[in-house]
Short mmCIF file of C-alpha atoms in Angstrom, two decimals:
data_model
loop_
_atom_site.label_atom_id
_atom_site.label_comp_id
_atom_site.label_asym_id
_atom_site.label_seq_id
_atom_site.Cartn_x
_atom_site.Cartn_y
_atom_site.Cartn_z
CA UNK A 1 0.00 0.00 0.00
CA UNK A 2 1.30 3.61 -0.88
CA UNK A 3 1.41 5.84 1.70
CA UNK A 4 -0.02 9.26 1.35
CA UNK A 5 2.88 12.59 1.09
CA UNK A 6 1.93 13.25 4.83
CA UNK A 7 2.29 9.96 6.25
CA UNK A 8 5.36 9.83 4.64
CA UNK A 9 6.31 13.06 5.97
CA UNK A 10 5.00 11.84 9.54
CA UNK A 11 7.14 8.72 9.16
CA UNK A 12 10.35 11.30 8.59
CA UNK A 13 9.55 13.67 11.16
CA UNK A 14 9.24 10.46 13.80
CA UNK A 15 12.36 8.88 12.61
CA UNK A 16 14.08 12.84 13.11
CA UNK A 17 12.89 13.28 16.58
CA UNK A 18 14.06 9.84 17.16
CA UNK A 19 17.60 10.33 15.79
CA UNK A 20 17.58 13.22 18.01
CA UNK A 21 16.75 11.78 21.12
CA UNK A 22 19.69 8.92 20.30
CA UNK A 23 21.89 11.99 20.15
CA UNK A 24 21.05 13.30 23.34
CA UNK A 25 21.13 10.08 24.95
CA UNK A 26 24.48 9.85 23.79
CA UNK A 27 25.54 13.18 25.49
CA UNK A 28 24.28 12.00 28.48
CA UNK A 29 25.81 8.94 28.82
CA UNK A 30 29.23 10.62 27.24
CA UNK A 31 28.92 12.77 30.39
CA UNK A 32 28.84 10.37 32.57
CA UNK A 33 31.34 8.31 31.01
CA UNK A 34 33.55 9.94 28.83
CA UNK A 35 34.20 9.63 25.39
CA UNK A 36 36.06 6.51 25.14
CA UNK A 37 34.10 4.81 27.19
CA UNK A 38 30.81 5.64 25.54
CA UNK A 39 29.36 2.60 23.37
CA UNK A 40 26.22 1.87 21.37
CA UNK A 41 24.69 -0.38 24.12
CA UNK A 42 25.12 2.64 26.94
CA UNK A 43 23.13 4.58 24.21
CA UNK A 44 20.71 1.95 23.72
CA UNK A 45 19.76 1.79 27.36
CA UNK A 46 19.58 5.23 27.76
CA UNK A 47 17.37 5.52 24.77
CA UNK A 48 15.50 2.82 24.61
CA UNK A 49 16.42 2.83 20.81
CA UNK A 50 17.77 -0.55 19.79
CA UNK A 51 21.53 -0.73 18.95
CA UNK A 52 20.79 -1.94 15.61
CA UNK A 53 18.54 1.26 15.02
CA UNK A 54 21.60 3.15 16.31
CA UNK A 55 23.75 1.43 14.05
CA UNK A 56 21.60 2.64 10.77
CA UNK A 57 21.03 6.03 11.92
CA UNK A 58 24.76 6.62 12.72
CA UNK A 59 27.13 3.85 11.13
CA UNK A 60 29.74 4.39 13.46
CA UNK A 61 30.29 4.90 17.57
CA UNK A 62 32.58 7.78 16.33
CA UNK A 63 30.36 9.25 14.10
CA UNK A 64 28.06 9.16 16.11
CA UNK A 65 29.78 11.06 19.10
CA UNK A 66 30.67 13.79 16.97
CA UNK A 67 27.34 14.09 15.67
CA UNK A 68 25.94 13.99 19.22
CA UNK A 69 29.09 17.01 20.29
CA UNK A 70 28.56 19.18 17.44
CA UNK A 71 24.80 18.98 18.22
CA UNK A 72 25.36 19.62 21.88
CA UNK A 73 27.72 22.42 21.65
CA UNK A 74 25.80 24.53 19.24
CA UNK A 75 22.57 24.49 21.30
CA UNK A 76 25.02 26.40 24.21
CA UNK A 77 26.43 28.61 22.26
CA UNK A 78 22.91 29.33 20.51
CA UNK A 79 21.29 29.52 24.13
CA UNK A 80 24.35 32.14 25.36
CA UNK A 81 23.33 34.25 21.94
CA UNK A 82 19.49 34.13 23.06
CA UNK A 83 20.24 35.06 26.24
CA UNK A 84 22.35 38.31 24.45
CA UNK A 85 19.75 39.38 22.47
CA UNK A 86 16.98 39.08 25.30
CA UNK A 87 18.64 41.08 27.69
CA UNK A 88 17.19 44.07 29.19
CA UNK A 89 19.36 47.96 29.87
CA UNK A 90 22.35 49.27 27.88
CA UNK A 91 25.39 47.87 27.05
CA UNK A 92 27.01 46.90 30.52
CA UNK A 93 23.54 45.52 31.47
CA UNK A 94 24.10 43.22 28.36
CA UNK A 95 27.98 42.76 28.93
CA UNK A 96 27.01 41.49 32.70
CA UNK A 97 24.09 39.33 31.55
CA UNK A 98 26.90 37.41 29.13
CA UNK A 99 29.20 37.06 31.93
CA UNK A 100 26.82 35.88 34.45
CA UNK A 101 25.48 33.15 32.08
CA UNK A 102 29.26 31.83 31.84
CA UNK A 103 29.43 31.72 35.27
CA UNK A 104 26.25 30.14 35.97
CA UNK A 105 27.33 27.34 33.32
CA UNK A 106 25.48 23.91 34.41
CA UNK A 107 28.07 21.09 35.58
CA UNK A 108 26.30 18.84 32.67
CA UNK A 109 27.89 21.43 30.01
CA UNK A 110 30.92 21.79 31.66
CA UNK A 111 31.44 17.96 31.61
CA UNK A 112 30.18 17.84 27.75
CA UNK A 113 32.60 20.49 26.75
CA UNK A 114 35.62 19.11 28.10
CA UNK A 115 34.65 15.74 26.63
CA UNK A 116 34.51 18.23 23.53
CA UNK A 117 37.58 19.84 23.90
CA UNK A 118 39.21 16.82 24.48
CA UNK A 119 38.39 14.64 21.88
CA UNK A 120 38.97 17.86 19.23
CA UNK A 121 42.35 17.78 20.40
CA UNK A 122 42.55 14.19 18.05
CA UNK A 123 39.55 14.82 15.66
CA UNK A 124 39.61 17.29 13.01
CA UNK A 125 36.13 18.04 12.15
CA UNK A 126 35.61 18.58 15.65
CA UNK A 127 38.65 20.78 15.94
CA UNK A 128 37.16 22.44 13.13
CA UNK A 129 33.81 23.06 14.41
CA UNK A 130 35.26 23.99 17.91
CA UNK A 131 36.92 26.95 15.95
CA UNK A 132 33.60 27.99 14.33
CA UNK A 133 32.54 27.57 18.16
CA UNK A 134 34.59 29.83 19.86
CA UNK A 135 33.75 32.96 17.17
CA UNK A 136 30.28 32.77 17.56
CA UNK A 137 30.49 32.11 21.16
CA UNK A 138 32.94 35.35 21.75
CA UNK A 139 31.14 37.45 19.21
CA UNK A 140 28.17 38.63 21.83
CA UNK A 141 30.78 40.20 24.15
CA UNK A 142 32.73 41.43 21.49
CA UNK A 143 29.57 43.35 20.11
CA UNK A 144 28.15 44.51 23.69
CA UNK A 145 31.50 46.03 24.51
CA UNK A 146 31.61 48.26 20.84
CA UNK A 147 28.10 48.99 21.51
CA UNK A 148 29.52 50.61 24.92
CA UNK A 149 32.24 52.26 23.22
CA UNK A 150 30.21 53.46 20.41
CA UNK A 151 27.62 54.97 23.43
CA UNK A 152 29.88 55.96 25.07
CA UNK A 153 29.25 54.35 28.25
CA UNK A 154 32.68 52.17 27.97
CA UNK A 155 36.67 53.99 27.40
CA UNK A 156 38.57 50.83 27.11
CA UNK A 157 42.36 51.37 28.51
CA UNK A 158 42.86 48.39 26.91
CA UNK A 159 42.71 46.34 23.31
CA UNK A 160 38.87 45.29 23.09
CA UNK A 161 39.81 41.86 21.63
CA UNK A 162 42.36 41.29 24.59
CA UNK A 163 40.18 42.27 27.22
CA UNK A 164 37.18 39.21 25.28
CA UNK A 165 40.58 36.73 25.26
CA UNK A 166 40.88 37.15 29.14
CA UNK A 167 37.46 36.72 30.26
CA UNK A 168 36.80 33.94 28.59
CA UNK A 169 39.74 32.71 29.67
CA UNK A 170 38.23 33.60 33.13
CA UNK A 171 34.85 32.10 32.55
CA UNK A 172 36.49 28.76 31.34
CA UNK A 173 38.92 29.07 34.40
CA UNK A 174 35.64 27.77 36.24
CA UNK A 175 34.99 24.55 34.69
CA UNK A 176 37.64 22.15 35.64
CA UNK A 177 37.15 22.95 39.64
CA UNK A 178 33.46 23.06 39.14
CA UNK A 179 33.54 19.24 37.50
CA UNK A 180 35.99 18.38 39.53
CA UNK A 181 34.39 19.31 43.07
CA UNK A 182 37.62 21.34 43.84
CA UNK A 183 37.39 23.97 46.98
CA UNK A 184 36.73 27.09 44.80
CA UNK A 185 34.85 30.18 45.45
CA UNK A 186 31.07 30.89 45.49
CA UNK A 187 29.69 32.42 42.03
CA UNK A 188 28.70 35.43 43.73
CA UNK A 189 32.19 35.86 45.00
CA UNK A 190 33.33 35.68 41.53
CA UNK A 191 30.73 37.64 39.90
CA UNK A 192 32.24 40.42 41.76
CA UNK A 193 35.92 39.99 40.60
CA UNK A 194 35.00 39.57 37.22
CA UNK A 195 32.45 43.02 37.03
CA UNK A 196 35.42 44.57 39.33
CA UNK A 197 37.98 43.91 36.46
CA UNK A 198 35.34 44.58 33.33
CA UNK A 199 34.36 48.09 34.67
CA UNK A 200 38.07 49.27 35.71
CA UNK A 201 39.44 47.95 32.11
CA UNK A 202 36.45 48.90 30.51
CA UNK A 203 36.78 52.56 31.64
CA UNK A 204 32.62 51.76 32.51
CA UNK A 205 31.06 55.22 33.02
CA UNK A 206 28.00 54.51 35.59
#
């Protein structure tokens, strides 16, 4: 029997949202196991999908923890851009809104994007995509910080692209101590430094 154009479209759209809940199984257990130790059968049980299913959607283990990383890391970066556009005030209200989403980072991120970082260090399209990555994900602060200039609410005494280099250093400073349990101090605590540092570089004119 021929199915109609929508049930065939039906079928596709199930199959999708399928194939996409495979992929986030797979980030889960990858978080909780790391890379290497991540396997079709963890994904299965996750899932619920069976490995064979896995198998035809993906081919591969590899290919299919890239797929699941590249998938993964794009929804933060694309959540840190909403987050951006959505916030309310002028520029520093915008700059601090970036900054406090990078320090609020969930643990689950954190633990995908060193799995990230680490297997990019050995995989090419991932090192690839981690450079598309970091210019989109710097971009926001870059662009609330010219905004400020261009107001006039911000006189940098510093180079604008140095001052993005060091606090994202700084944000990313928190993620092996907060994966790793390590003693380290309370967000708020932080928080503080970090608007400290931005406003006396910044030149931020309250």
């Amino acid at each position: 029997i021929r199915m109609t154009i929508v049930e065939t479209r039906q079928r596709r759209a199930g199959a999708g949202r399928r194939r996409d809940a495979a992929l986030d199984a797979a980030v889960t257990v990858l978080v909780e196991r790391g890379y290497e130790g991540t396997r079709f059968k963890d994904v299965a049980a996750v899932s619920g999908i069976a490995v064979s299913t896995l198998q035809v959607y993906f081919g591969s283990r590899e290919d299919m923890l890239v797929e699941a990383l590249l998938r993964s890391t794009a929804a933060e970066v694309e959540a840190m851009e909403r987050s951006a556009g959505q916030a309310a005030g002028g520029s520093w209200e915008r700059l601090s809104a970036l900054v406090d989403d990078g320090l609020n980072t969930p643990v689950r991120a954190w633990r995908m994007l060193m799995e990230f970082w680490g297997a990019a260090a050995h995989d090419d399209e991932l090192r690839r995509h981690s450079e598309t990555l970091a210019a989109r994900y710097r971009a926001p602060f870059t662009d609330a910080i010219h905004a400020g200039v261009g107001a006039g609410d911000f006189v940098p005494v510093a180079d604008v692209d140095a001052v993005v280099d060091v606090l994202i250093a700084t944000l990313d400073g928190r993620m092996v101590p907060t994966v790793l349990a390590l003693h380290t101090q309370p967000t708020d605590a932080h928080r503080g430094v970090v608007h400290a540092q931005l406003r006396a570089v910044l030149g931020v004119r309250s």
